[in-house]
Amino acid sequence: MDRLTRQLHFAEEAGRLRGVLRHTVLTDPPSPLEGTSARRLENSAEHSWHLSVMALALAEHAPEGTNIATVVAMLILHDLVEVDAGDLSVHAPAAAQERQHLAELAAADRLYGLLPDDQGSGLRRIWDEFEERVTPEARFARALDRLQPILQDIRAGGQAWQSQGVTADQVLEKVELIEDGSPSLGALARRLVEKAVADGILAPASE
Amino acid sequence: MDRLTRQLHFAEEAGRLRGVLRHTVLTDPPSPLEGTSARRLENSAEHSWHLSVMALALAEHAPEGTNIATVVAMLILHDLVEVDAGDLSVHAPAAAQERQHLAELAAADRLYGLLPDDQGSGLRRIWDEFEERVTPEARFARALDRLQPILQDIRAGGQAWQSQGVTADQVLEKVELIEDGSPSLGALARRLVEKAVADGILAPASE
């Protein structure tokens, strides 16, 4: 198969991410013309796009020297493995997280393997870097990935938290990952979680 | 208002692009777990994401020296104005295109104006560059923006073409924009359009 055919096949398979639903409830007001207004679950493709916009808008909250183009490439690719593995809530139990991790590794082998070898290994490395969360780029990308659903959940009145029985201590665990990638966004997230508890849309820590 | 508050407001308004529906019909096979399988219209947020994936996968089909990070940033931002202006079919008549252009300029003023001035003007320049279609980055980004719906329309059996009464000559006009940004992707698009006519899913040129 020639390179272009393999690249198009990869792009087509990647497109299936538009059919992977997350746990986040969207409540955007309707847009003009053909807009939709119903509350619905977000899919992983539009989630990835929204994170990329956030990376451009919030770039100055990354540590100095962070390569934002790399952050954006990570965010575009970070959920691609869900085409095969589906989305799992960040609040799922550890055993489910471990099964998910193995499913995502197999998915990465298959999906990046669709591309010509040199290219597939290059894009796979970007995903591996995101997963390892060592570089400033990966830590900032992960911070955005954790911040975005908190912002969405607050706008939706806490519905996703309530339906999963999530309490403030569980959300604050995720806030630590935001602080690790961006102190200023971490401080913001901590304030938002405290306010969500005060407003009664997020249950306080269980004893 | 402080910078972070303005940046978050911009990201929130941008998120409404998830509610702007395009004319393209999605037919991705269902994904595992919570996937959806119904045929539905694509929204502009997931479209923008898919184009960004294509930019990474098809980067070698851009002219040598094209900055792919700039292409990706353009693709993430290129439809943002639709939050206010809605999506218009590329096959709409010229008068409607002109009205759309004015609405998009007003939308760009409002949306990029939500950001701190220095930052808003920087991101606005990326959108302006895309619209002007002079640089290799803008021409390659536009080529992908024209190629993606052709690929989708073919996979959907030509439904979007048929429902809008679009004929091959109209699609081939768009192919010229693909050729301008990427000769190899333009040649691919031309072959695909010829095959779509031969397969009977796209009406031949009207006389």
mmCIF file of C-alpha atoms in Angstrom:
data_model
loop_
_atom_site.group_PDB
_atom_site.id
_atom_site.type_symbol
_atom_site.label_atom_id
_atom_site.label_comp_id
_atom_site.label_asym_id
_atom_site.label_seq_id
_atom_site.Cartn_x
_atom_site.Cartn_y
_atom_site.Cartn_z
ATOM 1 C CA MET A 1 0.000 0.000 0.000
ATOM 2 C CA ASP A 2 1.435 3.443 -0.816
ATOM 3 C CA ARG A 3 2.067 6.074 1.839
ATOM 4 C CA LEU A 4 -0.908 8.267 0.939
ATOM 5 C CA THR A 5 -3.328 5.330 1.111
ATOM 6 C CA ARG A 6 -2.021 4.420 4.563
ATOM 7 C CA GLN A 7 -2.262 8.040 5.736
ATOM 8 C CA LEU A 8 -5.847 8.355 4.519
ATOM 9 C CA HIS A 9 -6.779 5.101 6.232
ATOM 10 C CA PHE A 10 -5.306 6.401 9.491
ATOM 11 C CA ALA A 11 -7.270 9.662 9.169
ATOM 12 C CA GLU A 12 -10.468 7.726 8.450
ATOM 13 C CA GLU A 13 -10.023 5.452 11.452
ATOM 14 C CA ALA A 14 -9.151 8.456 13.632
ATOM 15 C CA GLY A 15 -12.433 10.064 12.556
ATOM 16 C CA ARG A 16 -14.311 7.428 14.559
ATOM 17 C CA LEU A 17 -13.348 9.394 17.686
ATOM 18 C CA ARG A 18 -16.363 11.569 16.822
ATOM 19 C CA GLY A 19 -18.494 8.620 17.926
ATOM 20 C CA VAL A 20 -16.835 8.066 21.323
ATOM 21 C CA LEU A 21 -18.908 9.655 24.084
ATOM 22 C CA ARG A 22 -17.414 11.056 27.274
ATOM 23 C CA HIS A 23 -19.038 11.515 30.684
ATOM 24 C CA THR A 24 -19.066 15.301 30.367
ATOM 25 C CA VAL A 25 -22.435 16.976 29.772
ATOM 26 C CA LEU A 26 -22.434 19.859 27.271
ATOM 27 C CA THR A 27 -24.644 22.833 27.992
ATOM 28 C CA ASP A 28 -23.474 25.361 25.419
ATOM 29 C CA PRO A 29 -26.205 27.786 24.463
ATOM 30 C CA PRO A 30 -27.507 27.138 20.938
ATOM 31 C CA SER A 31 -25.566 28.707 18.074
ATOM 32 C CA PRO A 32 -27.293 30.612 15.252
ATOM 33 C CA LEU A 33 -28.686 28.965 12.117
ATOM 34 C CA GLU A 34 -28.522 25.179 12.338
ATOM 35 C CA GLY A 35 -27.297 25.037 15.927
ATOM 36 C CA THR A 36 -28.330 22.356 18.385
ATOM 37 C CA SER A 37 -29.353 23.280 21.901
ATOM 38 C CA ALA A 38 -30.098 20.014 23.673
ATOM 39 C CA ARG A 39 -27.955 18.935 26.610
ATOM 40 C CA ARG A 40 -25.881 16.021 25.392
ATOM 41 C CA LEU A 41 -22.678 14.154 26.183
ATOM 42 C CA GLU A 42 -19.467 15.506 24.702
ATOM 43 C CA ASN A 43 -17.555 13.295 22.273
ATOM 44 C CA SER A 44 -13.805 12.812 22.460
ATOM 45 C CA ALA A 45 -13.090 14.499 19.109
ATOM 46 C CA GLU A 46 -14.720 17.812 20.002
ATOM 47 C CA HIS A 47 -13.203 17.528 23.500
ATOM 48 C CA SER A 48 -9.744 17.250 21.904
ATOM 49 C CA TRP A 49 -10.458 20.290 19.757
ATOM 50 C CA HIS A 50 -11.628 22.315 22.756
ATOM 51 C CA LEU A 51 -8.436 21.444 24.633
ATOM 52 C CA SER A 52 -6.393 22.670 21.653
ATOM 53 C CA VAL A 53 -8.224 25.999 21.737
ATOM 54 C CA MET A 54 -7.551 26.195 25.467
ATOM 55 C CA ALA A 55 -3.850 25.512 24.879
ATOM 56 C CA LEU A 56 -3.705 28.514 22.526
ATOM 57 C CA ALA A 57 -5.761 30.740 24.838
ATOM 58 C CA LEU A 58 -4.016 29.731 28.084
ATOM 59 C CA ALA A 59 -0.482 29.311 26.710
ATOM 60 C CA GLU A 60 0.990 31.894 29.074
ATOM 61 C CA HIS A 61 0.029 29.720 32.052
ATOM 62 C CA ALA A 62 2.482 27.022 30.961
ATOM 63 C CA PRO A 63 5.990 27.072 32.477
ATOM 64 C CA GLU A 64 8.344 29.348 30.562
ATOM 65 C CA GLY A 65 9.883 27.651 27.544
ATOM 66 C CA THR A 66 7.019 25.183 27.038
ATOM 67 C CA ASN A 67 6.586 24.402 23.329
ATOM 68 C CA ILE A 68 2.883 25.083 22.742
ATOM 69 C CA ALA A 69 2.912 23.515 19.254
ATOM 70 C CA THR A 70 3.948 20.231 20.884
ATOM 71 C CA VAL A 71 1.224 20.651 23.519
ATOM 72 C CA VAL A 72 -1.353 21.138 20.753
ATOM 73 C CA ALA A 73 -0.169 18.059 18.819
ATOM 74 C CA MET A 74 -0.406 16.026 22.048
ATOM 75 C CA LEU A 75 -3.927 17.246 22.715
ATOM 76 C CA ILE A 76 -5.063 16.426 19.174
ATOM 77 C CA LEU A 77 -3.732 12.884 19.518
ATOM 78 C CA HIS A 78 -4.159 12.197 23.228
ATOM 79 C CA ASP A 79 -7.531 10.408 23.047
ATOM 80 C CA LEU A 80 -7.108 8.696 19.674
ATOM 81 C CA VAL A 81 -6.728 5.305 21.360
ATOM 82 C CA GLU A 82 -10.346 5.610 22.529
ATOM 83 C CA VAL A 83 -11.397 4.693 18.978
ATOM 84 C CA ASP A 84 -10.718 1.114 20.101
ATOM 85 C CA ALA A 85 -10.676 1.411 23.895
ATOM 86 C CA GLY A 86 -13.605 3.779 24.546
ATOM 87 C CA ASP A 87 -13.634 6.497 27.185
ATOM 88 C CA LEU A 88 -13.338 5.700 30.875
ATOM 89 C CA SER A 89 -14.279 8.178 33.596
ATOM 90 C CA VAL A 90 -11.253 9.618 35.429
ATOM 91 C CA HIS A 91 -13.110 8.625 38.595
ATOM 92 C CA ALA A 92 -13.313 4.905 37.687
ATOM 93 C CA PRO A 93 -11.766 2.412 40.167
ATOM 94 C CA ALA A 94 -8.088 1.442 39.876
ATOM 95 C CA ALA A 95 -8.745 -2.019 38.404
ATOM 96 C CA ALA A 96 -10.803 -0.516 35.587
ATOM 97 C CA GLN A 97 -8.082 2.070 34.979
ATOM 98 C CA GLU A 98 -5.516 -0.709 34.631
ATOM 99 C CA ARG A 99 -7.666 -2.618 32.108
ATOM 100 C CA GLN A 100 -8.164 0.637 30.228
ATOM 101 C CA HIS A 101 -4.420 1.257 30.140
ATOM 102 C CA LEU A 102 -3.789 -2.139 28.520
ATOM 103 C CA ALA A 103 -6.585 -1.604 25.993
ATOM 104 C CA GLU A 104 -5.123 1.792 25.089
ATOM 105 C CA LEU A 105 -1.653 0.330 24.515
ATOM 106 C CA ALA A 106 -3.103 -2.243 22.111
ATOM 107 C CA ALA A 107 -5.099 0.515 20.394
ATOM 108 C CA ALA A 108 -1.967 2.640 19.964
ATOM 109 C CA ASP A 109 -0.147 -0.316 18.370
ATOM 110 C CA ARG A 110 -2.984 -0.802 15.899
ATOM 111 C CA LEU A 111 -3.770 2.832 15.072
ATOM 112 C CA TYR A 112 -0.259 4.271 14.743
ATOM 113 C CA GLY A 113 0.639 1.042 12.914
ATOM 114 C CA LEU A 114 -1.715 2.064 10.109
ATOM 115 C CA LEU A 115 0.729 4.815 9.124
ATOM 116 C CA PRO A 116 4.044 4.339 7.291
ATOM 117 C CA ASP A 117 6.497 3.100 9.937
ATOM 118 C CA ASP A 118 8.669 6.232 10.219
ATOM 119 C CA GLN A 119 5.639 8.467 10.567
ATOM 120 C CA GLY A 120 3.620 6.195 12.844
ATOM 121 C CA SER A 121 6.480 5.900 15.315
ATOM 122 C CA GLY A 122 6.880 9.688 15.351
ATOM 123 C CA LEU A 123 3.226 10.327 16.210
ATOM 124 C CA ARG A 124 3.214 7.422 18.651
ATOM 125 C CA ARG A 125 6.128 9.054 20.481
ATOM 126 C CA ILE A 126 4.010 12.194 20.975
ATOM 127 C CA TRP A 127 1.281 10.090 22.592
ATOM 128 C CA ASP A 128 3.816 8.188 24.715
ATOM 129 C CA GLU A 129 5.244 11.516 25.892
ATOM 130 C CA PHE A 130 1.762 12.675 26.905
ATOM 131 C CA GLU A 131 1.151 9.444 28.813
ATOM 132 C CA GLU A 132 4.508 9.553 30.622
ATOM 133 C CA ARG A 133 3.801 13.084 31.886
ATOM 134 C CA VAL A 134 7.451 14.018 32.443
ATOM 135 C CA THR A 135 8.108 16.931 30.054
ATOM 136 C CA PRO A 136 6.609 20.400 30.682
ATOM 137 C CA GLU A 137 4.605 19.956 27.466
ATOM 138 C CA ALA A 138 3.007 16.707 28.646
ATOM 139 C CA ARG A 139 2.342 18.093 32.146
ATOM 140 C CA PHE A 140 0.684 21.221 30.752
ATOM 141 C CA ALA A 141 -1.380 19.170 28.276
ATOM 142 C CA ARG A 142 -2.529 16.905 31.102
ATOM 143 C CA ALA A 143 -3.404 19.931 33.235
ATOM 144 C CA LEU A 144 -5.726 21.206 30.491
ATOM 145 C CA ASP A 145 -7.223 17.737 30.071
ATOM 146 C CA ARG A 146 -8.118 17.759 33.770
ATOM 147 C CA LEU A 147 -9.253 21.393 33.923
ATOM 148 C CA GLN A 148 -11.651 21.326 30.973
ATOM 149 C CA PRO A 149 -14.135 18.778 32.418
ATOM 150 C CA ILE A 150 -14.174 20.651 35.756
ATOM 151 C CA LEU A 151 -15.163 23.840 33.921
ATOM 152 C CA GLN A 152 -17.802 21.920 31.925
ATOM 153 C CA ASP A 153 -19.160 20.078 34.968
ATOM 154 C CA ILE A 154 -19.604 23.360 36.851
ATOM 155 C CA ARG A 155 -21.441 24.922 33.910
ATOM 156 C CA ALA A 156 -23.726 21.872 33.769
ATOM 157 C CA GLY A 157 -24.636 22.310 37.463
ATOM 158 C CA GLY A 158 -22.566 19.327 38.593
ATOM 159 C CA GLN A 159 -24.721 16.737 36.851
ATOM 160 C CA ALA A 160 -21.794 14.504 35.803
ATOM 161 C CA TRP A 161 -20.375 14.549 39.362
ATOM 162 C CA GLN A 162 -23.729 13.813 40.967
ATOM 163 C CA SER A 163 -24.636 10.962 38.594
ATOM 164 C CA GLN A 164 -21.279 9.281 39.289
ATOM 165 C CA GLY A 165 -21.402 9.973 43.047
ATOM 166 C CA VAL A 166 -18.145 11.927 42.875
ATOM 167 C CA THR A 167 -17.115 13.959 45.961
ATOM 168 C CA ALA A 168 -14.811 16.951 46.347
ATOM 169 C CA ASP A 169 -11.832 14.918 47.568
ATOM 170 C CA GLN A 170 -11.901 12.916 44.341
ATOM 171 C CA VAL A 171 -11.967 16.068 42.243
ATOM 172 C CA LEU A 172 -9.145 17.602 44.303
ATOM 173 C CA GLU A 173 -6.956 14.586 43.476
ATOM 174 C CA LYS A 174 -7.262 15.613 39.822
ATOM 175 C CA VAL A 175 -6.509 19.211 40.768
ATOM 176 C CA GLU A 176 -3.058 18.060 41.896
ATOM 177 C CA LEU A 177 -2.351 17.105 38.277
ATOM 178 C CA ILE A 178 -3.416 20.583 37.172
ATOM 179 C CA GLU A 179 -1.120 22.206 39.750
ATOM 180 C CA ASP A 180 1.717 20.018 38.530
ATOM 181 C CA GLY A 181 1.356 21.304 34.960
ATOM 182 C CA SER A 182 0.438 24.903 35.730
ATOM 183 C CA PRO A 183 0.481 26.502 39.195
ATOM 184 C CA SER A 184 -1.856 29.343 38.160
ATOM 185 C CA LEU A 185 -4.421 27.016 36.548
ATOM 186 C CA GLY A 186 -4.127 24.710 39.561
ATOM 187 C CA ALA A 187 -4.936 27.587 41.909
ATOM 188 C CA LEU A 188 -7.918 28.477 39.707
ATOM 189 C CA ALA A 189 -9.193 24.879 39.792
ATOM 190 C CA ARG A 190 -8.882 24.739 43.588
ATOM 191 C CA ARG A 191 -10.949 27.932 43.933
ATOM 192 C CA LEU A 192 -13.579 26.562 41.532
ATOM 193 C CA VAL A 193 -13.896 23.279 43.432
ATOM 194 C CA GLU A 194 -14.286 25.113 46.746
ATOM 195 C CA LYS A 195 -16.983 27.289 45.215
ATOM 196 C CA ALA A 196 -18.755 24.239 43.717
ATOM 197 C CA VAL A 197 -18.935 22.712 47.203
ATOM 198 C CA ALA A 198 -20.149 26.011 48.707
ATOM 199 C CA ASP A 199 -22.785 26.249 45.954
ATOM 200 C CA GLY A 200 -24.005 22.736 46.724
ATOM 201 C CA ILE A 201 -23.362 21.254 43.257
ATOM 202 C CA LEU A 202 -20.439 19.068 44.426
ATOM 203 C CA ALA A 203 -20.699 16.905 47.550
ATOM 204 C CA PRO A 204 -17.993 17.630 50.179
ATOM 205 C CA ALA A 205 -15.321 15.020 50.912
ATOM 206 C CA SER A 206 -16.779 11.788 52.300
ATOM 207 C CA GLU A 207 -15.450 10.914 55.776
ATOM 208 C CA MET B 1 -11.123 41.880 34.101
ATOM 209 C CA ASP B 2 -7.832 39.993 34.587
ATOM 210 C CA ARG B 3 -6.142 38.106 31.758
ATOM 211 C CA LEU B 4 -7.099 34.635 32.953
ATOM 212 C CA THR B 5 -10.781 35.564 33.262
ATOM 213 C CA ARG B 6 -10.770 36.910 29.703
ATOM 214 C CA GLN B 7 -8.985 33.801 28.410
ATOM 215 C CA LEU B 8 -11.479 31.484 30.095
ATOM 216 C CA HIS B 9 -14.384 33.475 28.681
ATOM 217 C CA PHE B 10 -12.896 33.156 25.197
ATOM 218 C CA ALA B 11 -12.484 29.384 25.627
ATOM 219 C CA GLU B 12 -16.066 29.081 26.878
ATOM 220 C CA GLU B 13 -17.473 31.038 23.939
ATOM 221 C CA ALA B 14 -15.303 29.035 21.535
ATOM 222 C CA GLY B 15 -16.805 25.857 22.975
ATOM 223 C CA ARG B 16 -20.133 26.768 21.390
ATOM 224 C CA LEU B 17 -18.654 25.625 18.064
ATOM 225 C CA ARG B 18 -19.642 22.123 19.237
ATOM 226 C CA GLY B 19 -23.239 23.189 18.574
ATOM 227 C CA VAL B 20 -22.713 24.472 15.004
ATOM 228 C CA LEU B 21 -23.802 21.836 12.501
ATOM 229 C CA ARG B 22 -22.241 21.446 9.068
ATOM 230 C CA HIS B 23 -23.726 19.955 5.905
ATOM 231 C CA THR B 24 -21.465 16.904 6.041
ATOM 232 C CA VAL B 25 -23.070 13.594 7.038
ATOM 233 C CA LEU B 26 -21.030 11.387 9.368
ATOM 234 C CA THR B 27 -21.137 7.637 8.841
ATOM 235 C CA ASP B 28 -18.344 6.423 11.093
ATOM 236 C CA PRO B 29 -18.949 2.891 12.328
ATOM 237 C CA PRO B 30 -19.876 2.831 16.016
ATOM 238 C CA SER B 31 -17.032 2.823 18.517
ATOM 239 C CA PRO B 32 -16.908 0.413 21.483
ATOM 240 C CA LEU B 33 -18.545 1.068 24.848
ATOM 241 C CA GLU B 34 -20.679 4.215 24.754
ATOM 242 C CA GLY B 35 -20.283 4.872 21.035
ATOM 243 C CA THR B 36 -23.021 6.293 18.861
ATOM 244 C CA SER B 37 -23.764 4.801 15.475
ATOM 245 C CA ALA B 38 -26.532 6.925 13.990
ATOM 246 C CA ARG B 39 -25.866 8.915 10.823
ATOM 247 C CA ARG B 40 -25.761 12.528 11.879
ATOM 248 C CA LEU B 41 -24.441 15.895 10.733
ATOM 249 C CA GLU B 42 -20.883 16.762 11.704
ATOM 250 C CA ASN B 43 -20.342 19.785 13.938
ATOM 251 C CA SER B 44 -17.657 22.371 13.253
ATOM 252 C CA ALA B 45 -15.636 21.594 16.396
ATOM 253 C CA GLU B 46 -15.108 17.918 15.590
ATOM 254 C CA HIS B 47 -14.541 18.886 11.929
ATOM 255 C CA SER B 48 -11.731 21.223 13.040
ATOM 256 C CA TRP B 49 -10.213 18.451 15.124
ATOM 257 C CA HIS B 50 -10.365 15.995 12.232
ATOM 258 C CA LEU B 51 -8.597 18.486 9.970
ATOM 259 C CA SER B 52 -5.843 18.857 12.572
ATOM 260 C CA VAL B 53 -5.340 15.083 12.601
ATOM 261 C CA MET B 54 -5.203 15.135 8.799
ATOM 262 C CA ALA B 55 -2.581 17.905 8.906
ATOM 263 C CA LEU B 56 -0.372 15.680 11.064
ATOM 264 C CA ALA B 57 -1.003 12.562 8.964
ATOM 265 C CA LEU B 58 -0.665 14.267 5.550
ATOM 266 C CA ALA B 59 2.085 16.757 6.441
ATOM 267 C CA GLU B 60 4.457 15.429 3.782
ATOM 268 C CA HIS B 61 1.994 16.479 1.066
ATOM 269 C CA ALA B 62 2.500 20.146 1.935
ATOM 270 C CA PRO B 63 5.115 22.106 -0.044
ATOM 271 C CA GLU B 64 8.605 21.750 1.417
ATOM 272 C CA GLY B 65 9.236 24.162 4.265
ATOM 273 C CA THR B 66 5.567 24.485 5.273
ATOM 274 C CA ASN B 67 5.278 25.031 9.035
ATOM 275 C CA ILE B 68 2.809 22.325 10.103
ATOM 276 C CA ALA B 69 2.397 23.764 13.617
ATOM 277 C CA THR B 70 1.053 26.952 12.012
ATOM 278 C CA VAL B 71 -1.232 24.879 9.775
ATOM 279 C CA VAL B 72 -2.607 23.093 12.837
ATOM 280 C CA ALA B 73 -3.208 26.362 14.721
ATOM 281 C CA MET B 74 -5.052 27.721 11.662
ATOM 282 C CA LEU B 75 -7.226 24.618 11.439
ATOM 283 C CA ILE B 76 -8.114 24.771 15.132
ATOM 284 C CA LEU B 77 -9.194 28.405 14.770
ATOM 285 C CA HIS B 78 -10.468 28.540 11.182
ATOM 286 C CA ASP B 79 -14.173 27.989 11.914
ATOM 287 C CA LEU B 80 -14.380 29.775 15.269
ATOM 288 C CA VAL B 81 -16.319 32.660 13.704
ATOM 289 C CA GLU B 82 -19.168 30.211 13.032
ATOM 290 C CA VAL B 83 -20.063 30.492 16.727
ATOM 291 C CA ASP B 84 -21.781 33.734 15.688
ATOM 292 C CA ALA B 85 -22.104 33.333 11.914
ATOM 293 C CA GLY B 86 -23.128 29.683 11.573
ATOM 294 C CA ASP B 87 -21.897 27.362 8.832
ATOM 295 C CA LEU B 88 -22.654 27.996 5.190
ATOM 296 C CA SER B 89 -22.310 25.325 2.512
ATOM 297 C CA VAL B 90 -19.309 25.879 0.232
ATOM 298 C CA HIS B 91 -21.815 25.418 -2.598
ATOM 299 C CA ALA B 92 -24.065 28.328 -1.515
ATOM 300 C CA PRO B 93 -24.640 31.127 -4.083
ATOM 301 C CA ALA B 94 -22.258 34.102 -4.250
ATOM 302 C CA ALA B 95 -24.626 36.577 -2.552
ATOM 303 C CA ALA B 96 -24.983 34.282 0.455
ATOM 304 C CA GLN B 97 -21.205 33.835 0.571
ATOM 305 C CA GLU B 98 -20.756 37.621 0.676
ATOM 306 C CA ARG B 99 -23.242 37.991 3.563
ATOM 307 C CA GLN B 100 -21.436 35.155 5.341
ATOM 308 C CA HIS B 101 -18.092 36.888 4.882
ATOM 309 C CA LEU B 102 -19.379 40.066 6.548
ATOM 310 C CA ALA B 103 -20.930 38.097 9.404
ATOM 311 C CA GLU B 104 -17.638 36.266 9.943
ATOM 312 C CA LEU B 105 -15.662 39.516 10.096
ATOM 313 C CA ALA B 106 -18.004 40.830 12.795
ATOM 314 C CA ALA B 107 -17.725 37.521 14.642
ATOM 315 C CA ALA B 108 -13.915 37.682 14.530
ATOM 316 C CA ASP B 109 -13.992 41.209 15.995
ATOM 317 C CA ARG B 110 -16.180 40.046 18.867
ATOM 318 C CA LEU B 111 -14.542 36.687 19.608
ATOM 319 C CA TYR B 112 -10.865 37.614 19.396
ATOM 320 C CA GLY B 113 -11.800 40.826 21.222
ATOM 321 C CA LEU B 114 -12.687 38.737 24.268
ATOM 322 C CA LEU B 115 -8.976 38.021 24.793
ATOM 323 C CA PRO B 116 -6.364 40.423 26.173
ATOM 324 C CA ASP B 117 -5.521 42.753 23.265
ATOM 325 C CA ASP B 118 -1.983 41.504 22.544
ATOM 326 C CA GLN B 119 -3.112 37.893 22.514
ATOM 327 C CA GLY B 120 -6.376 38.437 20.639
ATOM 328 C CA SER B 121 -4.631 40.248 17.820
ATOM 329 C CA GLY B 122 -2.077 37.432 17.546
ATOM 330 C CA LEU B 123 -4.714 34.725 17.184
ATOM 331 C CA ARG B 124 -6.787 36.941 14.907
ATOM 332 C CA ARG B 125 -3.767 37.262 12.614
ATOM 333 C CA ILE B 126 -3.658 33.463 12.281
ATOM 334 C CA TRP B 127 -7.299 33.471 11.149
ATOM 335 C CA ASP B 128 -6.692 36.413 8.789
ATOM 336 C CA GLU B 129 -3.756 34.524 7.267
ATOM 337 C CA PHE B 130 -5.979 31.483 6.695
ATOM 338 C CA GLU B 131 -8.636 33.633 5.045
ATOM 339 C CA GLU B 132 -6.148 35.464 2.784
ATOM 340 C CA ARG B 133 -4.798 32.140 1.488
ATOM 341 C CA VAL B 134 -1.421 33.509 0.389
ATOM 342 C CA THR B 135 1.139 31.667 2.521
ATOM 343 C CA PRO B 136 1.906 27.952 1.944
ATOM 344 C CA GLU B 137 0.508 27.269 5.430
ATOM 345 C CA ALA B 138 -2.842 28.882 4.614
ATOM 346 C CA ARG B 139 -3.057 27.218 1.213
ATOM 347 C CA PHE B 140 -2.331 23.778 2.660
ATOM 348 C CA ALA B 141 -4.834 24.326 5.483
ATOM 349 C CA ARG B 142 -7.481 25.354 2.960
ATOM 350 C CA ALA B 143 -6.689 22.288 0.826
ATOM 351 C CA LEU B 144 -7.395 20.018 3.811
ATOM 352 C CA ASP B 145 -10.587 21.951 4.598
ATOM 353 C CA ARG B 146 -11.792 21.233 1.054
ATOM 354 C CA LEU B 147 -10.566 17.623 0.910
ATOM 355 C CA GLN B 148 -12.111 16.402 4.154
ATOM 356 C CA PRO B 149 -15.790 16.922 3.178
ATOM 357 C CA ILE B 150 -15.181 15.231 -0.197
ATOM 358 C CA LEU B 151 -13.837 12.165 1.615
ATOM 359 C CA GLN B 152 -16.784 12.240 4.036
ATOM 360 C CA ASP B 153 -19.368 12.779 1.313
ATOM 361 C CA ILE B 154 -18.045 9.804 -0.639
ATOM 362 C CA ARG B 155 -18.184 7.591 2.447
ATOM 363 C CA ALA B 156 -21.776 8.700 3.059
ATOM 364 C CA GLY B 157 -22.743 7.643 -0.472
ATOM 365 C CA GLY B 158 -23.020 11.212 -1.755
ATOM 366 C CA GLN B 159 -26.035 12.118 0.395
ATOM 367 C CA ALA B 160 -24.877 15.683 1.111
ATOM 368 C CA TRP B 161 -24.217 16.321 -2.597
ATOM 369 C CA GLN B 162 -27.546 14.872 -3.672
ATOM 370 C CA SER B 163 -29.609 16.741 -1.081
ATOM 371 C CA GLN B 164 -28.025 20.042 -2.152
ATOM 372 C CA GLY B 165 -28.241 19.229 -5.891
ATOM 373 C CA VAL B 166 -24.474 19.595 -6.249
ATOM 374 C CA THR B 167 -22.888 18.421 -9.542
ATOM 375 C CA ALA B 168 -19.339 17.370 -10.402
ATOM 376 C CA ASP B 169 -18.346 20.708 -11.924
ATOM 377 C CA GLN B 170 -19.134 22.434 -8.623
ATOM 378 C CA VAL B 171 -17.034 19.938 -6.681
ATOM 379 C CA LEU B 172 -14.180 20.280 -9.190
ATOM 380 C CA GLU B 173 -14.098 24.045 -8.548
ATOM 381 C CA LYS B 174 -13.220 23.202 -4.943
ATOM 382 C CA VAL B 175 -10.647 20.699 -6.143
ATOM 383 C CA GLU B 176 -8.722 23.595 -7.687
ATOM 384 C CA LEU B 177 -8.216 24.952 -4.164
ATOM 385 C CA ILE B 178 -6.864 21.577 -3.093
ATOM 386 C CA GLU B 179 -4.443 21.512 -6.031
ATOM 387 C CA ASP B 180 -3.303 25.011 -5.120
ATOM 388 C CA GLY B 181 -2.340 23.923 -1.600
ATOM 389 C CA SER B 182 -1.045 20.439 -2.393
ATOM 390 C CA PRO B 183 -0.547 19.015 -5.893
ATOM 391 C CA SER B 184 -0.587 15.407 -4.691
ATOM 392 C CA LEU B 185 -3.774 15.833 -2.622
ATOM 393 C CA GLY B 186 -5.325 17.729 -5.550
ATOM 394 C CA ALA B 187 -4.599 14.820 -7.886
ATOM 395 C CA LEU B 188 -6.136 12.448 -5.344
ATOM 396 C CA ALA B 189 -9.282 14.584 -5.074
ATOM 397 C CA ARG B 190 -9.646 14.703 -8.856
ATOM 398 C CA ARG B 191 -9.457 10.906 -9.067
ATOM 399 C CA LEU B 192 -12.012 10.551 -6.264
ATOM 400 C CA VAL B 193 -14.474 12.933 -7.936
ATOM 401 C CA GLU B 194 -14.170 11.065 -11.245
ATOM 402 C CA LYS B 195 -14.806 7.795 -9.455
ATOM 403 C CA ALA B 196 -17.803 9.275 -7.589
ATOM 404 C CA VAL B 197 -19.345 10.230 -10.944
ATOM 405 C CA ALA B 198 -18.578 6.794 -12.392
ATOM 406 C CA ASP B 199 -20.125 5.171 -9.314
ATOM 407 C CA GLY B 200 -23.289 7.241 -9.756
ATOM 408 C CA ILE B 201 -23.170 8.980 -6.345
ATOM 409 C CA LEU B 202 -22.303 12.427 -7.795
ATOM 410 C CA ALA B 203 -24.202 13.882 -10.759
ATOM 411 C CA PRO B 204 -22.017 14.767 -13.761
ATOM 412 C CA ALA B 205 -21.530 18.407 -14.754
ATOM 413 C CA SER B 206 -24.787 20.081 -15.744
ATOM 414 C CA GLU B 207 -24.755 21.368 -19.328
#
